[in-house]
Every structure is written in C-alpha cells, then in structure tokens.
Amino acid sequence: MVVYDHDTGLGYHEIYLQRSSDGGKTWPVDQRYYLAGNESTSAINPVIELVDNGTRAFVLFQVEPLDPRFYTIELYDINDPTTWVLYSGENASINPWVGQFAFDMVGDRIAVEAYIGHMIWGGYDCNSTILFAWTTDIDNATATQGMFFTYPGPGYSYCHPTAAAGTQYLYGAAQYNFPTGRSLVAVTWGAIENLTWTNWKSFSIVSGGGRNITNPDLAASGQYAYLAVQTDEKGNNDILCYAWTGLIWKKYVVVNSSDDEMYPSITAVGKTVLCTFVKNGNLYSSKSEDGGTIWNTPEQINDVATSIIGDYRCTNAEGPCIAWMDNRNTNADIYADITTMPWIAFKICTGGLGCSVEIANVGTGDATAIEWNMHVGGGMKGLINKTTNGTIDIAARESAKVKSGLFFGLGKILMTATIAGGIYEKVGKHLLIFSMVK
C-alpha cells in the first residue's frame, strides 16, 4: 500500500491510497481509493501504518499549512472500504497549528506519534517544536498514554519528525535547526513498561566541525532500533546509521563517497537493515546483515537515470518494498520496486498440546536467526506462566511454526508472541495439557 497527495491543478490537493495485490508488481486503477481533500480543504503529507495483524491500518495527514486540525483515517479492515472512518480534532488554544507527522505501531495496540507544531502549555509558547504522543492501547481511552514536547528556544525550530515502535522501547527523532543555519538531530526513547513522560531519555546527534546532521529516519524491530541520518561533516553529504545497543546509539557509516548521498530511509527485520538514499538524481540501497555494522556496496534502484526527485521523504522503504518520487515523465509520479529483504508476518495461532504460531516470511530474502518469544499466562489463580524463546530461520516465501511446548493448568489464557519486531496476541482456554485459542 502507498498513500500520496495528488495536486489536482485546481488549487488544492487530495490524498489517495493505492494498493497492489501481487507484491508490488502491478498497481491497478481499481485498487486506488480517494481518502481526503477537496476545494475547501487541501489534504497533504500523508503517512500510513499497517498494524501487525495485517488487516488494519491508520493514515495520518496534514491539511492547510499552519492549520490546527488533526486528521486520522482508520482503515479497520483494509479489504473493506466501508469500515474506513475519518477522525478529526483540534484545540487551537494549545496547538495553534500542527504540521508534519510520523506514526508507528507495534502489535495491534501500542503506538507512538511524532509531529511538528506550535505548542502553548504550562507557560511555554513553543513555535515549530517537536511533540511526541504514545499509548499502550490505541482502542482504550483509559490505557497508559501521554505526550511531551521540547522548548526549542527563540530562533530555533524543529522539522522532519520520525517515530518507531519496538517491543521494548518507543522512539522519536527530529531535525533541530539553529538560528545560524546549522542543524543536528535530537533523538528520544522511552521503555514501554511503566512509561510516563518523565521516563523518556534524549540524545543529540552532532557532527564535528560545526557541520550538519539532517533528514532523520527511524526503524525498529523487536529490541533493535536504527536511525539513519544525512551528514556533511566531511564537506559533502554522506549517510550514517546509529544503532541502538540498549544503552547507547552507536555510529556506523552507510556510505561516504565523494558524491552527495542524501534523504535516507531505513527499514529493518532484526539485524537485517536496508537503507535507501539519493545520489546524483538516482536512488540507491545498501544492506547490512549484522545490525548496521557493515554495509554492502550500494545498488541503483531506479531504471531511468537521474529521474529521482530529491527532497525530504522523497523515498520510503518498508521491508523489501521501496517507493519514490520520480520525474521521468516530466511531472512528479510515484514509482515502486522490490529489493531483496526478508519481511515477517503472522499467519495463524493454533492450540493443541500447547500453543503454536505459524509465521511467514513474505519478503524476498531469507530470514536468519529471527528472535522469537512466546508467553502463555493466566489460568486459575494465575498459575499458568509458560515462556519459550529461541531463534528461527525462514526462507523467502516460506512459513514456519514456533511452539510454546507442553504446560499444565486450567482456565482462560492469553498467548503473546513477539517475533521479529511484531507482537501477536490471542485469548483462549486451557484444559490440563490441551489449549484452545480463538
């Protein structure tokens, strides 16, 4: 799925959702859906997030620049447009305007959002600041949730937000601009367990010699997180990757040629990481199989030379799927391609002698050493408490099962499987040694 804003040529923009049913090989017109935008209100800068159950998605977008309205479209069932609902809200006294958005989820409930806006709160009047919001259950208004913002200072501003949700931490980042024209990237993270706004940690990624760090993009997969940035600390623009170790953000070089590499996008499955970037009007990708330490020789993606429109968010990588803005037809179009990269999806949970989860590698590359953890809890007096974990290899387009193993107990159970950065939950019943899940 791809979302994009369409310039009607009539003074306003519309947002469309385009789907492909064959892994991105074709994009039929009958799978293109109008979502928002009209003569009175332009709809721009959309982002989309498909939740781990594979059938539900959220689209967030901005309307007119310097407008206070928030808009979200919930695609409760991506296969049934009658379930798609538009939500909006505003509080101009607190947020006089809101701008660029970033949004990510892990599992079906935990979400993190980053956005640029004007915040007036607690005696602070912060224009062009970065705001972060999160929830542990997007469907439950009473769930643990919160929001915080930073004070940029007079003449300073934030832009280019990004967000990612892992199984242990939530992450956010944005570009921070000085009045002098210099920029750095501010990154923040908070442990999901017992998360409050006071628990978030922060770190500034600064270049040497007073140079710039710009255009951040985050990706998370399970316990792993990666931040791609653009830097001109060597005199021209290169791409760096900062990998989260659980304690620090460790710096690695993705590419540093004599040409300018710009506008990175990053995606990950465990320790397999893919980064795309623009160089000389072309789109390239480079991959790391060891958590961002060593990167292979970049490969060009676009088949028509110098056709890439180089700009913020001009490209996006999600698993093996890469989309970009292209001007080969003398106007701005959306093109997509498939590269070699694993991508893990849940298929089905079954009972029997314990619980089993079938998972599929729906990507184009083999998945190796994929970490998984399964916990079954509940039963009478909470006596069922079974945890199993390990690693698994799954070839491209193949499936495999992970199992809880045999356990004893009686009563209702909750099975939670965490695999390759996704969380999958099922409720059921257990009778002595036999499990039944819905």
Short mmCIF file of C-alpha atoms in Angstrom, two decimals:
data_model
loop_
_atom_site.label_atom_id
_atom_site.label_comp_id
_atom_site.label_asym_id
_atom_site.label_seq_id
_atom_site.Cartn_x
_atom_site.Cartn_y
_atom_site.Cartn_z
CA MET A 1 0.00 0.00 0.00
CA VAL A 2 1.10 3.54 -0.79
CA VAL A 3 -0.53 6.81 0.27
CA TYR A 4 0.23 10.05 -1.53
CA ASP A 5 -1.10 13.55 -2.04
CA HIS A 6 -2.24 14.48 -5.52
CA ASP A 7 -2.01 18.02 -6.87
CA THR A 8 -5.29 18.48 -8.71
CA GLY A 9 -4.02 21.57 -10.55
CA LEU A 10 -7.10 23.39 -9.25
CA GLY A 11 -5.50 24.94 -6.20
CA TYR A 12 -5.92 22.06 -3.77
CA HIS A 13 -4.51 18.60 -3.00
CA GLU A 14 -6.20 15.23 -2.45
CA ILE A 15 -4.93 12.10 -0.73
CA TYR A 16 -5.18 8.67 -2.34
CA LEU A 17 -4.44 5.13 -1.23
CA GLN A 18 -3.02 2.82 -3.91
CA ARG A 19 -2.87 -0.93 -3.35
CA SER A 20 -1.12 -3.81 -5.06
CA SER A 21 -2.24 -7.43 -4.74
CA ASP A 22 0.83 -9.08 -6.26
CA GLY A 23 3.66 -7.86 -4.07
CA GLY A 24 4.11 -4.55 -5.88
CA LYS A 25 4.42 -5.84 -9.45
CA THR A 26 1.25 -4.08 -10.62
CA TRP A 27 -0.84 -1.23 -9.23
CA PRO A 28 -4.35 -1.46 -10.75
CA VAL A 29 -6.55 1.61 -11.07
CA ASP A 30 -9.44 -0.29 -9.45
CA GLN A 31 -7.35 -0.56 -6.28
CA ARG A 32 -6.87 3.20 -6.00
CA TYR A 33 -9.03 4.89 -3.37
CA TYR A 34 -9.73 8.56 -2.71
CA LEU A 35 -9.33 9.35 1.01
CA ALA A 36 -9.47 13.10 1.64
CA GLY A 37 -9.11 16.62 0.23
CA ASN A 38 -11.44 18.96 -1.64
CA GLU A 39 -11.88 22.52 -2.89
CA SER A 40 -12.28 23.91 0.63
CA THR A 41 -9.52 21.95 2.41
CA SER A 42 -6.33 20.55 0.90
CA ALA A 43 -5.04 17.25 2.30
CA ILE A 44 -1.25 16.88 2.24
CA ASN A 45 1.75 14.95 3.62
CA PRO A 46 0.09 11.59 4.45
CA VAL A 47 1.73 8.74 6.37
CA ILE A 48 0.38 5.19 6.72
CA GLU A 49 0.95 2.41 9.26
CA LEU A 50 -0.20 -1.20 8.80
CA VAL A 51 -0.59 -2.90 12.19
CA ASP A 52 0.83 -6.33 12.91
CA ASN A 53 -2.46 -8.19 12.35
CA GLY A 54 -2.09 -7.31 8.66
CA THR A 55 -5.68 -6.17 8.12
CA ARG A 56 -5.88 -2.81 9.91
CA ALA A 57 -4.14 0.46 9.10
CA PHE A 58 -4.04 4.13 10.05
CA VAL A 59 -3.45 7.14 7.79
CA LEU A 60 -2.44 10.46 9.34
CA PHE A 61 -2.26 13.65 7.30
CA GLN A 62 -1.93 17.40 7.44
CA VAL A 63 -4.35 19.90 5.96
CA GLU A 64 -3.57 23.54 5.15
CA PRO A 65 -0.17 24.74 6.42
CA LEU A 66 -0.43 26.40 9.85
CA ASP A 67 -3.81 24.74 10.47
CA PRO A 68 -4.66 23.38 13.97
CA ARG A 69 -6.68 20.36 12.80
CA PHE A 70 -5.57 16.75 13.35
CA TYR A 71 -6.83 14.16 10.87
CA THR A 72 -6.64 10.36 11.07
CA ILE A 73 -8.30 7.78 8.85
CA GLU A 74 -8.71 4.37 10.45
CA LEU A 75 -8.87 1.54 7.92
CA TYR A 76 -10.33 -1.01 10.30
CA ASP A 77 -10.28 -3.61 7.53
CA ILE A 78 -8.03 -2.67 4.62
CA ASN A 79 -10.06 -5.00 2.39
CA ASP A 80 -13.40 -3.31 3.15
CA PRO A 81 -13.63 0.44 2.42
CA THR A 82 -16.98 0.59 4.24
CA THR A 83 -15.03 0.21 7.51
CA TRP A 84 -12.78 3.22 6.83
CA VAL A 85 -13.54 6.12 9.18
CA LEU A 86 -12.20 9.69 9.22
CA TYR A 87 -11.50 11.27 12.62
CA SER A 88 -10.60 14.90 13.23
CA GLY A 89 -9.96 17.15 16.18
CA GLU A 90 -8.37 20.42 17.13
CA ASN A 91 -7.52 22.59 20.12
CA ALA A 92 -6.26 25.86 18.70
CA SER A 93 -5.61 27.34 22.15
CA ILE A 94 -2.99 24.62 22.80
CA ASN A 95 -1.91 23.75 19.25
CA PRO A 96 -2.40 26.86 17.05
CA TRP A 97 -1.04 24.77 14.18
CA VAL A 98 0.19 21.24 13.52
CA GLY A 99 2.44 20.11 10.70
CA GLN A 100 4.44 17.09 9.59
CA PHE A 101 3.52 13.74 11.20
CA ALA A 102 5.25 10.41 11.83
CA PHE A 103 3.48 7.35 13.28
CA ASP A 104 4.38 3.76 14.11
CA MET A 105 2.86 0.81 15.97
CA VAL A 106 3.98 -2.49 17.44
CA GLY A 107 1.37 -5.19 17.84
CA ASP A 108 -2.25 -4.15 17.48
CA ARG A 109 -2.35 -1.64 20.33
CA ILE A 110 0.92 0.17 21.15
CA ALA A 111 1.52 3.35 19.13
CA VAL A 112 3.89 6.31 19.04
CA GLU A 113 3.47 9.56 17.14
CA ALA A 114 5.81 12.47 16.47
CA TYR A 115 4.73 15.73 14.92
CA ILE A 116 5.81 19.32 14.41
CA GLY A 117 3.59 22.07 15.73
CA HIS A 118 3.04 25.16 17.83
CA MET A 119 2.50 24.24 21.49
CA ILE A 120 1.20 26.55 24.21
CA TRP A 121 1.23 24.87 27.60
CA GLY A 122 2.33 25.48 31.19
CA GLY A 123 3.62 28.96 30.50
CA TYR A 124 5.58 27.86 27.42
CA ASP A 125 4.89 29.21 23.95
CA CYS A 126 6.84 26.92 21.61
CA ASN A 127 6.61 27.54 17.89
CA SER A 128 7.93 24.89 15.46
CA THR A 129 8.58 22.41 18.24
CA ILE A 130 8.52 18.61 18.24
CA LEU A 131 5.76 16.79 20.13
CA PHE A 132 5.60 13.09 20.97
CA ALA A 133 2.48 11.13 21.93
CA TRP A 134 2.01 7.48 22.76
CA THR A 135 -0.48 4.92 24.00
CA THR A 136 -0.27 1.31 25.19
CA ASP A 137 -3.74 0.59 23.78
CA ILE A 138 -4.96 2.66 20.86
CA ASP A 139 -8.54 1.36 21.35
CA ASN A 140 -8.74 2.10 25.08
CA ALA A 141 -9.05 5.70 26.24
CA THR A 142 -8.11 4.68 29.79
CA ALA A 143 -4.87 2.95 28.76
CA THR A 144 -1.47 4.32 29.71
CA GLN A 145 -0.78 7.22 27.40
CA GLY A 146 0.90 10.58 27.38
CA MET A 147 2.55 13.37 25.48
CA PHE A 148 5.52 15.66 25.89
CA PHE A 149 7.22 18.42 23.94
CA THR A 150 10.51 20.28 23.95
CA TYR A 151 11.19 24.00 24.06
CA PRO A 152 13.27 24.91 21.00
CA GLY A 153 14.29 28.38 22.20
CA PRO A 154 13.95 31.72 20.41
CA GLY A 155 15.00 31.46 16.78
CA TYR A 156 15.38 27.67 16.94
CA SER A 157 12.99 25.21 15.29
CA TYR A 158 12.29 21.51 14.68
CA CYS A 159 11.32 19.77 11.44
CA HIS A 160 11.37 16.33 9.79
CA PRO A 161 9.86 14.14 12.55
CA THR A 162 10.23 10.36 12.63
CA ALA A 163 8.96 7.67 15.01
CA ALA A 164 9.37 3.93 15.56
CA ALA A 165 7.89 1.34 17.94
CA GLY A 166 9.92 -1.61 19.18
CA THR A 167 8.90 -4.32 21.59
CA GLN A 168 10.86 -2.78 24.47
CA TYR A 169 11.12 0.93 23.61
CA LEU A 170 9.31 3.64 21.68
CA TYR A 171 11.48 6.06 19.71
CA GLY A 172 11.21 9.51 18.18
CA ALA A 173 13.55 11.95 16.47
CA ALA A 174 13.55 15.23 14.58
CA GLN A 175 15.89 17.68 12.93
CA TYR A 176 16.78 20.65 15.17
CA ASN A 177 17.70 23.90 13.42
CA PHE A 178 19.85 26.72 14.86
CA PRO A 179 19.36 30.42 14.01
CA THR A 180 22.82 30.26 12.40
CA GLY A 181 21.60 27.70 9.86
CA ARG A 182 23.32 24.74 11.49
CA SER A 183 21.28 21.57 12.18
CA LEU A 184 21.54 18.50 14.38
CA VAL A 185 19.21 15.58 15.13
CA ALA A 186 17.55 15.11 18.51
CA VAL A 187 16.50 11.52 19.32
CA THR A 188 14.39 10.36 22.26
CA TRP A 189 13.30 6.97 23.57
CA GLY A 190 11.25 5.51 26.42
CA ALA A 191 10.87 2.00 27.81
CA ILE A 192 7.29 0.82 27.19
CA GLU A 193 6.92 -0.76 30.61
CA ASN A 194 5.62 1.86 33.10
CA LEU A 195 6.19 4.64 30.56
CA THR A 196 5.46 8.24 31.59
CA TRP A 197 6.65 11.48 30.04
CA THR A 198 9.36 11.72 32.72
CA ASN A 199 10.86 8.37 31.67
CA TRP A 200 11.89 9.44 28.18
CA LYS A 201 15.61 9.80 27.57
CA SER A 202 17.17 12.03 24.92
CA PHE A 203 20.39 12.43 22.98
CA SER A 204 21.63 14.92 20.41
CA ILE A 205 23.49 13.67 17.35
CA VAL A 206 26.00 16.36 16.49
CA SER A 207 28.55 16.49 13.68
CA GLY A 208 32.14 17.54 14.09
CA GLY A 209 33.49 20.90 12.96
CA GLY A 210 30.18 22.68 13.30
CA ARG A 211 28.69 20.77 10.38
CA ASN A 212 25.11 19.47 9.96
CA ILE A 213 23.11 16.34 10.74
CA THR A 214 19.77 16.31 8.89
CA ASN A 215 16.87 14.22 7.50
CA PRO A 216 16.49 11.54 10.22
CA ASP A 217 14.57 8.30 9.69
CA LEU A 218 13.91 5.65 12.35
CA ALA A 219 13.20 1.92 12.13
CA ALA A 220 12.64 -0.56 14.96
CA SER A 221 12.41 -4.36 15.01
CA GLY A 222 12.00 -6.08 18.35
CA GLN A 223 14.81 -4.99 20.65
CA TYR A 224 16.70 -3.37 17.77
CA ALA A 225 16.40 0.22 16.54
CA TYR A 226 18.20 2.14 13.83
CA LEU A 227 18.42 5.84 12.99
CA ALA A 228 19.61 6.90 9.54
CA VAL A 229 20.79 10.49 9.08
CA GLN A 230 22.47 12.68 6.49
CA THR A 231 25.73 14.46 7.42
CA ASP A 232 28.03 16.95 5.70
CA GLU A 233 30.81 16.69 8.27
CA LYS A 234 33.31 15.58 5.58
CA GLY A 235 32.43 18.50 3.30
CA ASN A 236 29.89 16.67 1.17
CA ASN A 237 26.75 14.75 2.19
CA ASP A 238 27.04 11.16 3.41
CA ILE A 239 24.73 8.70 5.18
CA LEU A 240 25.24 7.42 8.73
CA CYS A 241 23.37 4.78 10.74
CA TYR A 242 23.09 4.93 14.52
CA ALA A 243 22.21 1.53 16.02
CA TRP A 244 20.60 1.30 19.46
CA THR A 245 22.51 -1.11 21.72
CA GLY A 246 20.09 -0.89 24.66
CA LEU A 247 22.44 1.61 26.32
CA ILE A 248 23.83 3.91 23.63
CA TRP A 249 23.40 4.88 19.98
CA LYS A 250 26.43 3.50 18.13
CA LYS A 251 27.57 5.25 14.95
CA TYR A 252 28.29 3.44 11.66
CA VAL A 253 28.92 4.67 8.12
CA VAL A 254 26.46 3.51 5.46
CA VAL A 255 28.13 5.31 2.55
CA ASN A 256 30.65 8.16 2.28
CA SER A 257 31.71 8.60 -1.34
CA SER A 258 32.88 11.85 -2.91
CA ASP A 259 29.34 12.42 -4.22
CA ASP A 260 26.42 13.72 -2.18
CA GLU A 261 24.24 10.97 -0.66
CA MET A 262 21.01 12.41 0.73
CA TYR A 263 17.47 11.76 2.04
CA PRO A 264 17.86 8.36 3.75
CA SER A 265 15.06 5.92 4.51
CA ILE A 266 15.64 2.86 6.68
CA THR A 267 13.83 -0.42 7.39
CA ALA A 268 14.79 -3.48 9.45
CA VAL A 269 13.97 -7.06 10.36
CA GLY A 270 16.04 -7.93 13.39
CA LYS A 271 19.68 -7.40 12.44
CA THR A 272 18.96 -7.19 8.72
CA VAL A 273 18.81 -3.49 7.83
CA LEU A 274 18.16 -1.77 4.49
CA CYS A 275 18.88 1.90 3.85
CA THR A 276 17.95 3.83 0.71
CA PHE A 277 19.30 7.25 -0.33
CA VAL A 278 19.51 9.59 -3.31
CA LYS A 279 22.78 10.25 -5.17
CA ASN A 280 23.17 12.24 -8.40
CA GLY A 281 19.44 12.00 -9.10
CA ASN A 282 19.36 8.23 -8.66
CA LEU A 283 18.02 6.04 -5.86
CA TYR A 284 20.35 3.52 -4.21
CA SER A 285 20.00 0.90 -1.49
CA SER A 286 22.58 -0.64 0.81
CA LYS A 287 22.04 -3.53 3.21
CA SER A 288 23.61 -4.68 6.47
CA GLU A 289 23.21 -8.22 7.82
CA ASP A 290 24.87 -7.54 11.19
CA GLY A 291 22.81 -4.81 12.81
CA GLY A 292 24.24 -1.87 10.90
CA THR A 293 27.96 -2.51 11.41
CA ILE A 294 28.99 -3.40 7.84
CA TRP A 295 27.11 -2.21 4.75
CA ASN A 296 27.36 -3.71 1.28
CA THR A 297 28.08 -1.86 -1.95
CA PRO A 298 25.06 0.30 -2.86
CA GLU A 299 22.88 -0.79 -5.78
CA GLN A 300 20.89 1.55 -8.01
CA ILE A 301 17.11 1.03 -7.82
CA ASN A 302 15.57 3.27 -10.49
CA ASP A 303 15.86 2.06 -14.09
CA VAL A 304 15.72 5.53 -15.70
CA ALA A 305 18.80 7.56 -14.83
CA THR A 306 18.58 10.82 -12.86
CA SER A 307 14.80 10.56 -12.51
CA ILE A 308 14.55 10.86 -8.71
CA ILE A 309 13.02 13.99 -7.20
CA GLY A 310 15.40 14.62 -4.33
CA ASP A 311 13.57 16.05 -1.33
CA TYR A 312 12.57 15.24 2.24
CA ARG A 313 10.51 12.00 2.26
CA CYS A 314 11.06 11.54 -1.48
CA THR A 315 11.62 7.84 -0.85
CA ASN A 316 10.36 5.27 1.64
CA ALA A 317 11.48 1.71 2.32
CA GLU A 318 9.34 -0.83 4.16
CA GLY A 319 10.74 -4.35 4.12
CA PRO A 320 11.54 -5.29 0.50
CA CYS A 321 9.23 -2.58 -0.91
CA ILE A 322 10.68 0.77 -1.96
CA ALA A 323 8.63 3.71 -3.26
CA TRP A 324 9.90 7.03 -4.53
CA MET A 325 9.03 10.28 -6.30
CA ASP A 326 10.04 10.20 -9.96
CA ASN A 327 10.02 12.83 -12.73
CA ARG A 328 10.84 10.66 -15.78
CA ASN A 329 7.52 11.76 -17.29
CA THR A 330 8.32 15.46 -16.62
CA ASN A 331 5.92 15.57 -13.67
CA ALA A 332 6.02 14.10 -10.18
CA ASP A 333 4.87 10.45 -10.16
CA ILE A 334 5.15 7.58 -7.67
CA TYR A 335 7.25 4.56 -8.66
CA ALA A 336 7.98 1.40 -6.67
CA ASP A 337 10.29 -1.59 -6.83
CA ILE A 338 11.12 -4.73 -4.87
CA THR A 339 14.56 -5.50 -3.47
CA THR A 340 15.97 -8.50 -1.59
CA MET A 341 14.88 -8.23 2.02
CA PRO A 342 13.00 -10.52 4.45
CA TRP A 343 9.68 -9.44 5.98
CA ILE A 344 7.91 -11.41 8.67
CA ALA A 345 4.12 -11.72 9.04
CA PHE A 346 1.91 -13.67 11.43
CA LYS A 347 -0.42 -16.21 9.81
CA ILE A 348 -2.37 -18.19 12.41
CA CYS A 349 -2.33 -19.30 16.02
CA THR A 350 -3.47 -22.83 16.89
CA GLY A 351 -3.95 -24.84 20.05
CA GLY A 352 -3.40 -28.47 20.89
CA LEU A 353 -0.67 -29.65 23.23
CA GLY A 354 0.27 -26.05 24.00
CA CYS A 355 0.08 -23.08 21.65
CA SER A 356 1.63 -22.70 18.19
CA VAL A 357 2.05 -19.67 15.94
CA GLU A 358 2.67 -20.00 12.23
CA ILE A 359 4.74 -17.17 10.80
CA ALA A 360 5.60 -16.44 7.17
CA ASN A 361 8.50 -14.72 5.51
CA VAL A 362 6.55 -12.72 2.94
CA GLY A 363 9.71 -10.92 1.84
CA THR A 364 12.14 -11.67 -0.96
CA GLY A 365 15.21 -12.57 1.11
CA ASP A 366 15.89 -15.36 3.58
CA ALA A 367 15.37 -14.52 7.24
CA THR A 368 18.09 -15.84 9.52
CA ALA A 369 18.33 -16.02 13.30
CA ILE A 370 14.94 -14.38 13.80
CA GLU A 371 14.38 -13.98 17.53
CA TRP A 372 11.06 -15.07 18.96
CA ASN A 373 9.45 -15.24 22.37
CA MET A 374 6.14 -16.82 23.36
CA HIS A 375 4.44 -16.34 26.71
CA VAL A 376 1.24 -18.02 27.86
CA GLY A 377 -0.25 -16.68 31.06
CA GLY A 378 -3.47 -16.92 33.04
CA GLY A 379 -5.40 -19.95 34.26
CA MET A 380 -6.98 -20.37 37.66
CA LYS A 381 -5.24 -18.14 40.23
CA GLY A 382 -2.78 -17.12 37.53
CA LEU A 383 -0.87 -20.37 37.83
CA ILE A 384 -0.16 -20.70 34.11
CA ASN A 385 3.08 -18.86 33.32
CA LYS A 386 4.90 -20.50 30.42
CA THR A 387 7.65 -18.72 28.44
CA THR A 388 9.54 -20.17 25.50
CA ASN A 389 12.02 -18.43 23.19
CA GLY A 390 14.65 -19.03 20.56
CA THR A 391 15.72 -18.15 17.02
CA ILE A 392 14.45 -19.44 13.71
CA ASP A 393 15.44 -19.32 10.03
CA ILE A 394 12.74 -18.90 7.38
CA ALA A 395 13.47 -18.92 3.66
CA ALA A 396 11.83 -16.31 1.44
CA ARG A 397 8.14 -17.08 0.77
CA GLU A 398 8.17 -19.93 3.28
CA SER A 399 6.46 -20.45 6.64
CA ALA A 400 7.45 -21.98 9.96
CA LYS A 401 5.93 -22.64 13.38
CA VAL A 402 7.08 -21.68 16.84
CA LYS A 403 5.62 -23.54 19.81
CA SER A 404 5.12 -22.93 23.50
CA GLY A 405 5.66 -26.56 24.40
CA LEU A 406 3.59 -28.56 26.84
CA PHE A 407 2.30 -26.96 30.04
CA PHE A 408 -0.26 -27.79 32.70
CA GLY A 409 -3.18 -25.74 34.00
CA LEU A 410 -6.85 -24.91 33.79
CA GLY A 411 -8.77 -21.80 32.72
CA LYS A 412 -8.56 -18.77 30.46
CA ILE A 413 -5.20 -17.95 28.88
CA LEU A 414 -3.56 -15.13 26.95
CA MET A 415 -0.88 -16.10 24.43
CA THR A 416 1.55 -13.34 23.46
CA ALA A 417 4.11 -13.99 20.72
CA THR A 418 6.86 -11.49 19.93
CA ILE A 419 8.59 -12.28 16.65
CA ALA A 420 10.87 -10.10 14.50
CA GLY A 421 9.55 -6.88 15.98
CA GLY A 422 5.87 -7.82 15.84
CA ILE A 423 3.52 -8.65 18.71
CA TYR A 424 0.67 -11.11 18.24
CA GLU A 425 -1.92 -11.87 20.95
CA LYS A 426 -4.65 -14.48 21.20
CA VAL A 427 -7.00 -15.45 24.02
CA GLY A 428 -8.19 -18.98 24.69
CA LYS A 429 -8.75 -21.71 27.23
CA HIS A 430 -6.53 -24.42 28.62
CA LEU A 431 -7.67 -27.79 29.97
CA LEU A 432 -4.92 -29.67 31.77
CA ILE A 433 -2.50 -30.09 28.83
CA PHE A 434 -4.73 -29.03 25.91
CA SER A 435 -5.03 -25.44 24.61
CA MET A 436 -7.87 -23.93 22.59
CA VAL A 437 -7.36 -20.46 21.07
CA LYS A 438 -9.74 -18.20 19.20
#
